Coordinates of C-alpha atoms in Angstrom, one line a residue:
F170 CA 11.8 -24.7 -15.0
M171 CA 15.4 -24.5 -15.8
M172 CA 16.7 -21.0 -16.2
K173 CA 18.6 -20.3 -19.4
I174 CA 21.3 -17.4 -19.6
A175 CA 24.1 -16.4 -21.9
F176 CA 27.5 -15.8 -20.8
I177 CA 29.7 -13.5 -23.1
L178 CA 33.4 -14.0 -22.9
S179 CA 36.0 -11.6 -24.4
Y180 CA 38.2 -14.7 -25.1
N181 CA 38.0 -18.4 -25.1
N182 CA 38.8 -19.4 -21.6
Q183 CA 37.9 -23.1 -20.8
E184 CA 38.8 -22.9 -17.1
L185 CA 36.5 -19.8 -16.8
K186 CA 33.7 -21.7 -18.6
N187 CA 33.9 -24.7 -16.4
Q188 CA 33.9 -22.6 -13.3
V189 CA 30.8 -20.6 -14.3
R190 CA 29.0 -23.8 -15.6
Q191 CA 29.5 -25.5 -12.2
L192 CA 28.3 -22.3 -10.2
A193 CA 25.4 -21.9 -12.6
E194 CA 24.2 -25.6 -12.2
E195 CA 24.2 -25.2 -8.5
R196 CA 21.7 -22.3 -9.0
G197 CA 19.5 -24.2 -11.3
M198 CA 20.8 -22.3 -14.4
T199 CA 21.9 -23.5 -17.9
V200 CA 24.6 -21.3 -19.5
F201 CA 25.3 -20.8 -23.1
F202 CA 28.8 -19.3 -23.8
C203 CA 29.9 -17.3 -26.7
V204 CA 32.9 -15.0 -27.5
A205 CA 32.0 -11.5 -28.8
Y206 CA 33.1 -7.9 -28.7
F207 CA 30.5 -5.0 -28.4
R208 CA 28.0 -4.9 -31.2
E209 CA 29.1 -8.3 -32.4
A210 CA 27.1 -9.9 -29.5
I211 CA 23.9 -8.6 -30.8
P212 CA 23.1 -11.0 -33.5
I213 CA 24.4 -13.8 -31.2
V214 CA 22.1 -12.9 -28.3
E215 CA 19.2 -12.4 -30.7
Q216 CA 19.8 -16.1 -32.0
L217 CA 20.0 -17.5 -28.5
R218 CA 16.8 -15.8 -27.5
Q219 CA 14.9 -17.2 -30.5
K220 CA 16.4 -20.6 -30.6
E221 CA 17.3 -21.4 -26.9
G222 CA 15.0 -19.0 -25.0
I223 CA 17.7 -17.3 -22.9
E224 CA 16.1 -15.0 -20.2
A225 CA 19.2 -13.0 -19.4
V226 CA 22.8 -12.1 -20.4
I227 CA 26.0 -11.7 -18.3
C228 CA 28.9 -9.7 -20.1
R229 CA 31.2 -7.0 -19.5
N230 CA 31.4 -3.2 -19.8
I231 CA 30.6 -1.7 -23.3
T232 CA 29.1 -4.9 -24.4
A233 CA 26.7 -4.7 -21.5
D234 CA 25.8 -1.0 -22.6
V235 CA 25.2 -2.1 -26.3
L236 CA 23.0 -5.0 -25.3
R237 CA 20.9 -3.0 -22.9
K238 CA 20.0 -0.6 -25.8
N239 CA 18.9 -3.5 -28.0
F240 CA 17.1 -5.9 -25.6
S241 CA 14.5 -5.7 -22.8
I242 CA 15.9 -8.9 -21.0
P243 CA 18.2 -8.3 -18.0
I244 CA 21.8 -7.6 -19.1
I245 CA 24.1 -8.2 -16.0
N246 CA 27.7 -6.5 -16.0
I247 CA 30.1 -8.7 -14.2
E248 CA 32.4 -6.6 -12.2
I249 CA 36.1 -6.8 -11.4
T250 CA 37.2 -5.6 -7.9
N251 CA 40.3 -4.2 -6.4
Y252 CA 41.2 -7.6 -5.1
D253 CA 41.1 -9.0 -8.8
I254 CA 43.6 -6.3 -9.7
I255 CA 45.8 -7.1 -6.7
R256 CA 45.7 -10.9 -7.5
T257 CA 46.8 -10.2 -11.1
I258 CA 49.6 -8.1 -10.2
S259 CA 50.8 -10.4 -7.4
R260 CA 50.7 -13.3 -9.9
L261 CA 53.1 -11.5 -12.1
G262 CA 55.8 -11.0 -9.4
K263 CA 58.3 -8.1 -9.4
R264 CA 59.0 -8.1 -13.1
Y265 CA 57.0 -5.0 -13.8
K266 CA 57.4 -1.6 -11.9
N267 CA 55.3 0.7 -14.1
I268 CA 51.8 -0.8 -14.8
G269 CA 49.1 0.9 -16.8
F270 CA 45.5 0.1 -15.9
F271 CA 42.9 0.5 -18.8
R272 CA 39.5 1.5 -17.6
F273 CA 36.3 1.8 -19.4
R274 CA 34.5 5.3 -19.0
T275 CA 31.2 3.3 -18.6
D276 CA 32.6 1.2 -15.5
S277 CA 31.1 2.7 -12.4
A278 CA 33.3 0.7 -10.1
N279 CA 35.3 2.5 -7.5
F280 CA 39.0 1.4 -7.8
E281 CA 41.5 2.4 -5.3
V282 CA 44.5 2.7 -7.6
E283 CA 46.9 4.4 -5.3
E284 CA 46.1 2.0 -2.5
I285 CA 46.7 -0.9 -5.0
A286 CA 50.1 0.6 -6.2
N287 CA 51.3 0.9 -2.5
I288 CA 50.2 -2.6 -1.5
C289 CA 52.1 -4.1 -4.6
D290 CA 54.8 -1.7 -4.5
V291 CA 54.5 -0.6 -8.1
K292 CA 53.8 2.5 -10.1
M293 CA 50.3 2.6 -11.6
S294 CA 48.6 4.9 -14.2
V295 CA 45.1 4.8 -15.1
L296 CA 44.6 4.9 -18.9
W297 CA 41.0 5.7 -20.0
E298 CA 39.5 3.7 -22.9
D299 CA 39.0 6.0 -26.0
R300 CA 37.2 4.9 -29.0
S301 CA 37.1 8.2 -30.9
E302 CA 39.7 7.5 -33.4
T303 CA 41.4 4.1 -34.2
R304 CA 41.4 2.4 -30.9
N305 CA 45.1 2.9 -30.3
Y306 CA 44.9 1.5 -26.8
Y307 CA 48.6 1.4 -26.3
K308 CA 49.4 5.0 -27.3
N309 CA 48.7 6.5 -23.9
A310 CA 50.6 3.7 -22.2
K311 CA 53.7 4.5 -24.1
E312 CA 53.4 8.1 -23.2
H313 CA 53.2 7.1 -19.5
G314 CA 56.3 4.8 -19.8
C315 CA 54.2 1.8 -18.9
D316 CA 56.1 -1.6 -19.1
L317 CA 52.9 -3.6 -18.8
I318 CA 49.2 -3.2 -19.6
I319 CA 46.4 -4.8 -17.4
S320 CA 42.9 -4.7 -18.5
S321 CA 39.7 -6.8 -18.0
S322 CA 39.2 -6.8 -22.0
N323 CA 41.0 -9.3 -24.0
M324 CA 40.5 -7.1 -27.1
I325 CA 42.7 -4.3 -25.5
A326 CA 45.2 -6.9 -24.4
E327 CA 45.5 -8.2 -28.1
Q328 CA 45.8 -4.5 -29.4
C329 CA 48.7 -3.8 -27.1
R330 CA 50.5 -7.1 -27.9
K331 CA 50.2 -6.4 -31.6
A332 CA 51.8 -3.1 -30.9
G333 CA 54.8 -4.8 -29.1
M334 CA 53.7 -4.2 -25.6
E335 CA 53.3 -6.6 -22.9
A336 CA 49.6 -7.0 -21.7
E337 CA 47.8 -9.2 -19.1
I338 CA 44.1 -9.8 -18.6
I339 CA 42.5 -9.3 -15.2
E340 CA 40.9 -12.6 -14.4
I341 CA 37.4 -12.6 -12.9
G342 CA 37.3 -13.9 -9.4
S343 CA 34.8 -16.6 -8.2
S344 CA 33.1 -14.3 -6.0
N345 CA 32.4 -11.9 -8.8
I346 CA 30.8 -14.7 -10.8
K347 CA 28.7 -15.9 -7.9
N348 CA 27.4 -12.4 -7.3
A349 CA 26.6 -11.9 -11.0
L350 CA 24.9 -15.2 -11.2
E351 CA 22.9 -14.4 -8.1
H352 CA 21.9 -11.0 -9.3
C353 CA 20.9 -12.7 -12.7
K354 CA 18.8 -15.2 -11.0
N355 CA 16.9 -12.6 -8.9
M356 CA 16.2 -10.5 -12.0
V357 CA 14.9 -13.2 -14.0
E358 CA 12.8 -14.6 -11.2
L359 CA 11.3 -11.1 -10.7
R360 CA 10.6 -10.9 -14.4
R361 CA 8.8 -14.2 -14.3
Q362 CA 6.6 -13.0 -11.5
E363 CA 5.8 -9.8 -13.3
A364 CA 5.1 -11.8 -16.4
I365 CA 2.5 -14.0 -14.4
R366 CA 1.0 -10.9 -12.9
R367 CA 0.9 -9.2 -16.3
Q368 CA -1.0 -12.2 -17.7
R369 CA -3.4 -12.5 -14.8
L370 CA -4.2 -8.8 -15.0
K371 CA -4.6 -9.2 -18.8
Q372 CA -7.1 -12.0 -18.2
V373 CA -9.0 -9.9 -15.6
L374 CA -9.2 -6.8 -17.7
D375 CA -10.3 -8.8 -20.9
T376 CA -13.6 -9.6 -18.9
A377 CA -14.4 -5.9 -18.7
S378 CA -16.6 -4.0 -21.0
D379 CA -14.7 -0.8 -20.5
G380 CA -11.1 -0.2 -22.1
Y381 CA -8.2 -0.5 -19.7
I382 CA -4.5 0.2 -20.1
A383 CA -1.8 -0.5 -17.8
I384 CA 1.3 1.9 -17.8
G385 CA 4.7 0.9 -16.2
H386 CA 6.9 3.3 -14.1
D387 CA 9.0 4.1 -17.3
G388 CA 5.7 5.2 -19.1
A389 CA 5.9 2.1 -21.2
V390 CA 2.3 0.3 -22.0
I391 CA 2.4 -3.0 -20.1
V392 CA -1.1 -4.4 -20.6
I393 CA -4.0 -3.3 -23.0
N394 CA -7.4 -5.2 -22.9
D395 CA -9.5 -6.4 -25.7
A396 CA -12.2 -3.8 -25.2
L397 CA -9.7 -1.0 -25.8
K398 CA -8.2 -2.7 -28.8
K399 CA -11.6 -2.7 -30.4
M400 CA -12.5 0.7 -29.1
A401 CA -9.6 2.3 -30.9
G402 CA -8.7 -0.2 -33.5
I403 CA -5.3 -0.9 -31.9
Q404 CA -3.1 -3.9 -32.4
E405 CA -1.5 -5.2 -29.4
Q406 CA 2.0 -5.6 -31.0
D407 CA 2.0 -2.0 -32.1
I408 CA 1.6 -0.7 -28.6
L409 CA 3.1 -3.0 -26.0
G410 CA 6.5 -1.9 -24.5
K411 CA 6.2 1.6 -26.2
H412 CA 6.0 4.7 -24.2
I413 CA 2.5 6.1 -24.0
R414 CA 3.5 9.5 -25.4
E415 CA 6.1 8.2 -27.9
R416 CA 6.0 9.4 -31.5
G417 CA 4.0 6.9 -33.6
V418 CA 1.8 5.7 -30.8
H419 CA -1.9 5.7 -31.4
S420 CA -3.4 9.2 -31.3
F421 CA -6.3 7.9 -29.2
L422 CA -3.9 6.7 -26.3
K423 CA -2.0 10.0 -26.4
M424 CA -5.5 11.8 -25.7
V425 CA -6.1 9.4 -22.9
A426 CA -2.7 9.9 -21.4
D427 CA -3.1 13.6 -21.4
A428 CA -6.7 13.7 -20.1
E429 CA -7.4 14.8 -16.4
N430 CA -8.8 12.2 -14.1
G431 CA -12.5 12.1 -14.7
G432 CA -12.1 14.0 -17.9
I433 CA -14.0 13.4 -21.2
V434 CA -12.2 12.9 -24.6
T435 CA -13.7 12.7 -28.0
Y436 CA -12.7 10.4 -30.7
R437 CA -14.4 9.6 -33.9
G438 CA -17.5 11.3 -32.9
E439 CA -17.8 9.4 -29.6
K440 CA -17.2 10.7 -26.1
Y441 CA -15.3 8.8 -23.5
S442 CA -14.6 9.2 -19.8
V443 CA -11.1 8.7 -18.7
R444 CA -10.2 7.7 -15.0
H445 CA -6.6 7.3 -13.8
E446 CA -6.0 4.9 -11.0
R447 CA -2.5 5.7 -9.4
M448 CA -0.9 2.6 -8.1
S449 CA 1.0 2.4 -4.8
E450 CA 4.7 3.4 -5.0
E451 CA 5.6 -0.1 -3.7
D452 CA 4.1 -1.7 -6.8
R453 CA 7.2 -2.2 -8.9
L454 CA 5.4 -3.2 -12.1
I455 CA 2.6 -0.6 -12.7
R456 CA 2.4 3.1 -12.2
D457 CA -1.1 3.7 -13.5
I458 CA -4.1 1.8 -14.7
V459 CA -6.4 4.0 -17.0
C460 CA -10.0 3.1 -17.6
I461 CA -11.6 4.3 -20.6
A462 CA -15.5 4.2 -20.6
D463 CA -18.2 5.0 -23.5
T464 CA -20.2 7.5 -21.9
S465 CA -23.3 6.6 -23.8
R466 CA -23.0 2.9 -22.4
I467 CA -22.7 4.6 -18.8
I468 CA -25.9 6.5 -19.4
R469 CA -27.7 3.4 -20.6
M470 CA -26.6 1.4 -17.6
G471 CA -27.3 4.0 -14.9
S472 CA -31.0 3.4 -14.9
S473 CA -30.6 -0.4 -14.9
I474 CA -28.2 -0.4 -12.1
R475 CA -30.5 1.8 -10.0
N476 CA -33.4 -0.5 -10.6
K477 CA -31.3 -3.6 -9.6
L478 CA -30.2 -2.0 -6.5
A479 CA -33.6 -1.2 -5.5
A480 CA -34.9 -4.8 -6.1
K481 CA -31.7 -6.4 -4.5
G482 CA -31.3 -4.0 -1.7
F483 CA -28.2 -3.1 0.3
Y484 CA -26.1 -5.4 2.3
A485 CA -24.9 -5.4 6.0
K486 CA -21.7 -7.5 6.1
N487 CA -20.8 -7.4 9.8
T488 CA -22.4 -9.6 12.7
F489 CA -21.9 -9.5 16.3
D490 CA -19.1 -12.1 16.0
D491 CA -17.0 -9.4 14.2
I492 CA -17.2 -7.2 17.3
I493 CA -13.9 -8.2 19.0
S494 CA -14.3 -7.9 22.8
R495 CA -13.1 -9.6 25.9
S496 CA -14.1 -7.2 28.7
D497 CA -17.2 -7.7 30.8
L498 CA -18.3 -4.1 30.0
M499 CA -18.4 -4.7 26.1
E500 CA -19.8 -8.2 26.5
G501 CA -22.6 -6.8 28.4
V502 CA -23.3 -4.2 25.6
K503 CA -23.3 -6.8 23.0
S504 CA -25.6 -8.9 25.0
R505 CA -28.0 -6.0 25.3
A506 CA -27.8 -5.2 21.6
R507 CA -28.6 -8.9 20.7
Y508 CA -31.8 -8.6 22.8
Y509 CA -32.7 -5.3 21.3
A510 CA -32.2 -6.7 17.8
K511 CA -35.1 -9.0 18.3
S512 CA -37.4 -6.0 18.7
S513 CA -38.9 -4.0 16.0
S514 CA -38.5 -0.7 17.9
N515 CA -36.1 2.0 16.8
I516 CA -32.7 2.0 18.5
L517 CA -30.3 4.9 19.2
I518 CA -26.7 4.0 19.3
T519 CA -24.5 6.6 21.1
G520 CA -20.7 6.7 21.6
E521 CA -17.6 8.6 20.8
S522 CA -16.2 8.7 17.1
G523 CA -14.3 5.5 16.3
T524 CA -16.0 3.1 18.7
G525 CA -17.8 1.0 16.0
K526 CA -21.4 2.2 16.2
E527 CA -22.1 1.1 12.5
L528 CA -20.7 -2.2 13.4
F529 CA -23.3 -2.5 15.9
A530 CA -25.9 -1.3 13.6
Q531 CA -25.1 -3.9 10.9
S532 CA -25.0 -6.6 13.5
I533 CA -28.4 -5.7 14.9
H534 CA -29.8 -5.8 11.4
N535 CA -28.4 -9.2 10.7
E536 CA -29.7 -10.6 13.9
S537 CA -33.3 -9.1 13.5
S538 CA -36.4 -10.0 11.7
Y539 CA -35.4 -7.6 9.0
A540 CA -32.2 -9.3 8.1
A541 CA -33.6 -10.6 4.8
G542 CA -34.3 -7.0 3.7
P543 CA -31.9 -4.1 2.7
F544 CA -29.6 -2.4 5.1
V545 CA -29.4 1.4 3.9
A546 CA -27.0 3.7 5.4
V547 CA -26.7 7.3 5.2
N548 CA -24.4 9.7 6.9
C549 CA -26.4 12.8 7.8
A550 CA -23.2 14.8 8.2
A551 CA -21.6 13.9 5.0
V552 CA -24.5 14.8 2.6
P553 CA -24.9 18.5 2.1
E554 CA -28.1 20.0 3.5
N555 CA -29.6 20.9 0.1
L556 CA -29.2 17.4 -1.2
L557 CA -30.0 15.2 2.0
E558 CA -33.8 15.6 1.6
S559 CA -33.7 14.3 -2.1
E560 CA -31.3 11.5 -1.1
L561 CA -33.7 10.4 1.8
Y562 CA -37.0 10.8 0.1
G563 CA -36.2 10.7 -3.7
Y564 CA -38.0 12.9 -6.2
E565 CA -40.4 12.8 -9.1
E566 CA -39.5 13.8 -12.8
G567 CA -39.6 17.5 -13.1
A568 CA -39.5 18.1 -9.2
F569 CA -36.8 20.8 -9.7
T570 CA -34.4 22.1 -12.2
G571 CA -31.8 19.4 -13.0
A572 CA -34.1 16.6 -11.8
R573 CA -33.2 13.4 -13.5
K574 CA -35.6 12.1 -16.1
G575 CA -37.8 9.3 -14.5
G576 CA -37.2 10.6 -11.1
K577 CA -35.2 9.0 -8.3
I578 CA -36.0 6.3 -5.5
G579 CA -34.9 7.8 -2.1
L580 CA -33.0 5.8 0.5
M581 CA -35.9 5.6 2.9
E582 CA -38.1 4.0 0.1
L583 CA -35.1 1.6 -0.7
S584 CA -34.9 0.5 2.9
H585 CA -38.6 -0.9 2.8
G586 CA -38.6 -4.2 4.5
G587 CA -35.1 -3.7 6.1
T588 CA -33.2 -1.2 8.2
L589 CA -32.6 2.4 7.6
F590 CA -29.4 3.5 9.5
L591 CA -29.1 7.3 10.1
D592 CA -25.5 7.9 11.1
E593 CA -24.5 11.2 12.7
I594 CA -28.2 11.9 13.3
G595 CA -27.2 15.0 15.5
D596 CA -26.0 16.7 12.4
M597 CA -29.2 16.4 10.5
P598 CA -30.6 19.9 9.7
I599 CA -33.3 21.1 12.0
S600 CA -35.4 21.9 8.8
L601 CA -35.6 18.2 7.8
Q602 CA -36.0 16.7 11.3
S603 CA -39.7 17.5 11.2
K604 CA -40.2 15.7 8.0
L605 CA -38.4 12.8 9.3
L606 CA -40.5 12.8 12.5
R607 CA -43.6 12.7 10.4
S608 CA -42.3 9.9 8.3
I609 CA -41.6 7.8 11.4
Q610 CA -44.9 8.4 12.9
E611 CA -47.0 7.8 9.8
R612 CA -44.8 5.0 8.3
Q613 CA -45.2 6.6 5.0
I614 CA -43.3 9.1 2.8
Y615 CA -43.9 11.4 -0.1
R616 CA -41.2 12.0 -2.9
L617 CA -40.2 15.5 -3.7
G618 CA -42.7 16.8 -6.3
G619 CA -45.0 13.9 -5.8
H620 CA -48.5 13.5 -4.2
E621 CA -48.7 9.9 -3.8
N622 CA -47.9 8.5 -0.3
I623 CA -45.7 5.4 -0.3
P624 CA -46.0 3.3 2.8
I625 CA -42.7 2.2 4.4
R626 CA -42.1 -0.6 6.7
N627 CA -38.7 -0.5 8.1
R628 CA -36.6 -0.4 11.2
I629 CA -34.7 2.8 12.0
V630 CA -31.3 2.7 13.8
C631 CA -29.8 6.0 14.4
A632 CA -26.2 6.7 15.8
T633 CA -24.5 9.9 17.2
N634 CA -21.4 11.0 19.1
K635 CA -23.2 14.2 20.4
D636 CA -25.1 14.6 23.5
L637 CA -28.8 14.9 21.9
A638 CA -30.3 16.1 25.3
R639 CA -28.1 19.2 25.3
A640 CA -28.8 19.6 21.6
V641 CA -32.4 19.7 22.5
Q642 CA -31.7 22.4 25.2
E643 CA -29.6 24.4 22.7
G644 CA -32.4 24.1 20.2
T645 CA -30.5 22.3 17.4
F646 CA -32.5 19.1 17.8
R647 CA -36.2 18.4 18.0
E648 CA -37.3 17.0 21.4
D649 CA -40.1 15.0 19.8
L650 CA -37.8 13.3 17.3
L651 CA -35.5 12.3 20.1
Y652 CA -38.4 10.6 21.8
R653 CA -39.2 8.7 18.4
I654 CA -35.8 7.5 17.9
D655 CA -34.6 6.8 21.4
I656 CA -36.9 4.0 22.2
L657 CA -34.0 1.6 22.9
R658 CA -30.5 2.9 23.5
I659 CA -27.1 1.3 23.2
C660 CA -24.0 3.1 24.6
V661 CA -20.9 2.0 23.1
P662 CA -18.1 2.7 25.6
P663 CA -14.8 4.3 24.6
L664 CA -11.8 2.1 24.1
R665 CA -10.0 3.5 27.2
E666 CA -12.7 2.1 29.5
R667 CA -12.2 -1.4 28.3
G668 CA -8.6 -2.1 28.7
E669 CA -8.9 -5.9 28.0
D670 CA -10.4 -5.2 24.6
I671 CA -7.4 -3.2 23.5
V672 CA -5.0 -6.2 23.6
A673 CA -7.7 -8.5 21.9
L674 CA -8.4 -5.9 19.2
A675 CA -4.5 -5.3 18.6
L676 CA -4.0 -9.0 18.0
F677 CA -6.8 -9.2 15.6
L678 CA -5.8 -6.1 13.7
I679 CA -2.2 -7.2 13.6
Q680 CA -3.3 -10.4 11.8
K681 CA -5.8 -8.7 9.6
K682 CA -3.3 -5.8 8.4
A683 CA -0.4 -8.5 8.0
A684 CA -2.7 -10.5 5.7
E685 CA -3.7 -7.5 3.6
N686 CA -0.1 -6.9 3.1
G687 CA 0.6 -10.6 2.2
R688 CA 3.1 -11.1 5.1
E689 CA 3.5 -12.5 8.6
V690 CA 4.1 -10.4 11.5
Y691 CA 5.0 -10.9 15.1
V692 CA 4.8 -8.4 18.1
E693 CA 6.1 -9.3 21.5
P694 CA 3.2 -9.8 23.8
A695 CA 4.9 -7.3 26.3
L696 CA 4.6 -4.6 23.6
I697 CA 1.0 -5.3 22.9
E698 CA 0.2 -5.1 26.7
E699 CA 1.6 -1.6 26.6
L700 CA -1.0 -0.5 24.1
A701 CA -3.6 -0.6 27.0
S702 CA -1.8 2.2 28.7
Y703 CA -2.7 4.6 26.3
S704 CA -6.3 6.2 26.3
W705 CA -6.9 6.0 22.5
P706 CA -8.9 9.3 22.0
G707 CA -9.7 8.0 18.5
N708 CA -10.9 4.7 19.9
V709 CA -10.8 1.6 17.5
R710 CA -10.3 3.7 14.4
Q711 CA -7.2 5.3 15.9
L712 CA -5.9 1.9 17.1
E713 CA -6.5 0.3 13.7
A714 CA -4.5 3.3 12.1
F715 CA -1.7 2.6 14.5
I716 CA -1.5 -1.1 13.8
K717 CA -1.6 -0.4 10.0
R718 CA 1.4 2.0 10.4
L719 CA 3.2 -0.6 12.6
V720 CA 2.8 -3.4 10.2
V721 CA 4.0 -1.4 7.2
S722 CA 6.9 0.5 9.1
T723 CA 9.4 -2.3 8.5
P724 CA 9.9 -5.3 6.3
E725 CA 10.9 -7.5 9.3
K726 CA 8.7 -10.4 10.5
E727 CA 9.2 -9.6 14.1
I728 CA 8.5 -5.8 14.8
P729 CA 11.6 -4.4 16.5
R730 CA 11.0 -2.8 19.9
S731 CA 12.6 0.5 18.6
V732 CA 10.1 0.9 15.9
F733 CA 7.2 0.1 18.1
T734 CA 8.4 2.5 20.9
A735 CA 9.0 5.3 18.3
L736 CA 5.5 5.0 16.7
F737 CA 3.8 4.5 20.2
R738 CA 5.7 7.8 21.4
E739 CA 4.2 9.7 18.4
L740 CA 0.7 8.8 19.5
A741 CA 1.0 11.2 22.7
D742 CA 3.1 13.6 20.8
N743 CA 0.6 14.2 18.1
R744 CA -2.5 14.0 20.2
P745 CA -4.8 17.1 19.7
S746 CA -4.7 19.6 22.3
D747 CA -8.0 20.2 24.0
S748 CA -9.7 20.4 27.3
R749 CA -10.6 16.8 27.5
S750 CA -7.3 15.3 26.7
H751 CA -4.9 17.5 28.8
T752 CA -5.1 18.3 32.4
N753 CA -2.7 20.2 34.4
P754 CA -1.7 18.1 37.4
E755 CA -0.8 21.3 39.3
E756 CA -4.3 22.6 38.9
M757 CA -5.7 19.7 40.8
E758 CA -3.9 20.2 44.0
G759 CA -6.6 22.0 45.5
D760 CA -9.3 19.4 44.5
H761 CA -10.7 16.9 47.0
F762 CA -11.6 13.3 46.6
I763 CA -15.0 12.2 47.9
L764 CA -14.0 8.8 49.4
K765 CA -16.4 6.3 51.1
P766 CA -15.2 4.4 54.2
G767 CA -13.8 1.1 53.3
T768 CA -10.6 -1.0 53.4
L769 CA -7.3 0.5 52.4
Q770 CA -7.5 -1.3 49.1
E771 CA -11.1 0.0 48.4
I772 CA -10.0 3.5 49.2
E773 CA -7.0 3.2 46.8
Q774 CA -9.4 2.0 44.1
Q775 CA -11.6 5.1 44.7
A776 CA -8.6 7.5 44.3
I777 CA -7.5 5.7 41.3
R778 CA -10.8 5.9 39.6
Q779 CA -11.5 9.5 40.5
T780 CA -8.1 10.7 39.2
W781 CA -8.5 8.6 36.0
E782 CA -11.8 10.5 35.4
R783 CA -10.3 14.0 36.2
C784 CA -7.4 13.2 33.8
H785 CA -9.8 12.0 31.1
G786 CA -8.1 8.6 30.7
N787 CA -4.7 10.0 30.2
I788 CA -2.5 7.4 31.9
Q789 CA 0.7 9.4 32.0
E790 CA -1.1 12.4 33.8
T791 CA -3.1 9.9 36.0
A792 CA 0.2 8.3 37.2
K793 CA 1.9 11.6 37.7
C794 CA -0.9 12.8 40.0
L795 CA -0.9 9.7 42.0
G796 CA 2.8 9.6 42.2
I797 CA 3.2 6.1 40.8
S798 CA 4.8 4.6 37.7
R799 CA 2.7 4.0 34.5
A800 CA 3.1 0.2 34.9
T801 CA 2.0 0.2 38.5
L802 CA -1.0 2.2 37.5
W803 CA -1.8 -0.2 34.6
R804 CA -1.5 -3.2 37.0
K805 CA -3.8 -1.6 39.6
R806 CA -6.4 -0.6 36.9
K807 CA -6.5 -4.2 35.7
E808 CA -7.3 -5.4 39.4
I809 CA -10.0 -2.8 39.5
M810 CA -11.5 -3.9 36.1

């Protein structure tokens, strides 16, 4: 709808009005003109807001400062420029040689007075506005011997004329008007978008049972939901727009603002949990969202939620279609995993960190006869040793000090009828491995402190990035447990061994990360091809992090080559220094290749493969050892693969 603004003039200038009206109409804006000075503009603007619904004001200097203190709508200060001053002096001809230029102390513009005086061949003095006494704006001018006063304010010009001095107004140029209108339009459109977002946020938060308050970057309250109003007895009009710690703001909100994240506050005998969610620095509207929850309600809901989770089960969202691959190697692994999924036997998934082992586990579950059941995942390395047993097996009431009333259902029990995914199985404490082995063998469990056996029918899928056979030799993993979980094995290859997948994954991740950031992104195909020249020690997880960094590094739709090159160079510079990732080419001079007889091309391919393995997939070191460029090495590796 049409944007309405007020344009405040210091004197009635019909020519200026016509010019402003025409430029405003071209931008879809309706202008209401008024003549006012300083505080005189306050009631006029208030009336225009209530009667006409104006959304912004364009005015000059001190009038703008006064209005900003009294209104929250955008107040745009229309600036004069050096060119406007030169144009005014030139229009007067050679009649004046000593000109006084009145400036406002609040005016931040950078005027090149000496340069202007040289260009116009006049003497110029800067006379600062002084309102401390009787507004004798001409007094300093006389002391400086000025024969003409120029100012952007008609009020100053009139005062000087009444005192018998000649005065001229610096006219505002069309470019200044255009800039002010464009700035005004952008500010109003931004406020409209923020108002829509604020309303949508309010609608969402009003559906919540917990209290919510959104705080802006200036500390002012932006949104308060209905639950919080009822919780603290707050009226919306008494808090919106006020600083959260301002005097007179409700004491409960001050307590909430001062509470630590996860802290508890007491109000009217009730305890409330406070959680602060810091928004992204890129969010121009909201700095924090604070959730205030009644702790008694949380306790009541806890048991209900656990029972519902136990009845509903857990969910595996990924399928084999979500595993992006183009290489024959990865397609073969996927094909084998699909075939294994139809079996009920336990599966061990091996592979380096970041290759997507859980993605395979979820896909296997969704393509198996257990798909209708829950998918329960537990990271054996993430849960402390003293808690892992109770998490897996659950416990009965009173099993140990601090045990929850009513006991707790364990993750193995929750996985009944579905899949139990044990990630990082190699990090499971050896003291717990014997109990897991017994559970797998007997297909039943006992809760901690319980005596009743609970039958379990599930499929167990394990994953590890460790060499379990070596762990058995070192005594950190039970050999009999390995035999139980390693019925079927899937080895997920590292990203460096499937170069074709790097490009496919990069294209997919670019689209995904661009969509998450609400924008379109284009990367040159040649740049994407360069990604395959890196060994990606962090595998898909590292590639995804790089793509995310690439997408957010620049606002441009097409990623500049310079940005891509800088970020890509950082990969090698920041790569951890270890024995696998770095090889000194000089140390390989005494090594020998074992080459089988064959054609020259076959021998060359053997040399490339063996050097690649010795350099642990580092393309720069491999190319240096072979004495060829990285591009040549990449091309020859594509031929081999």
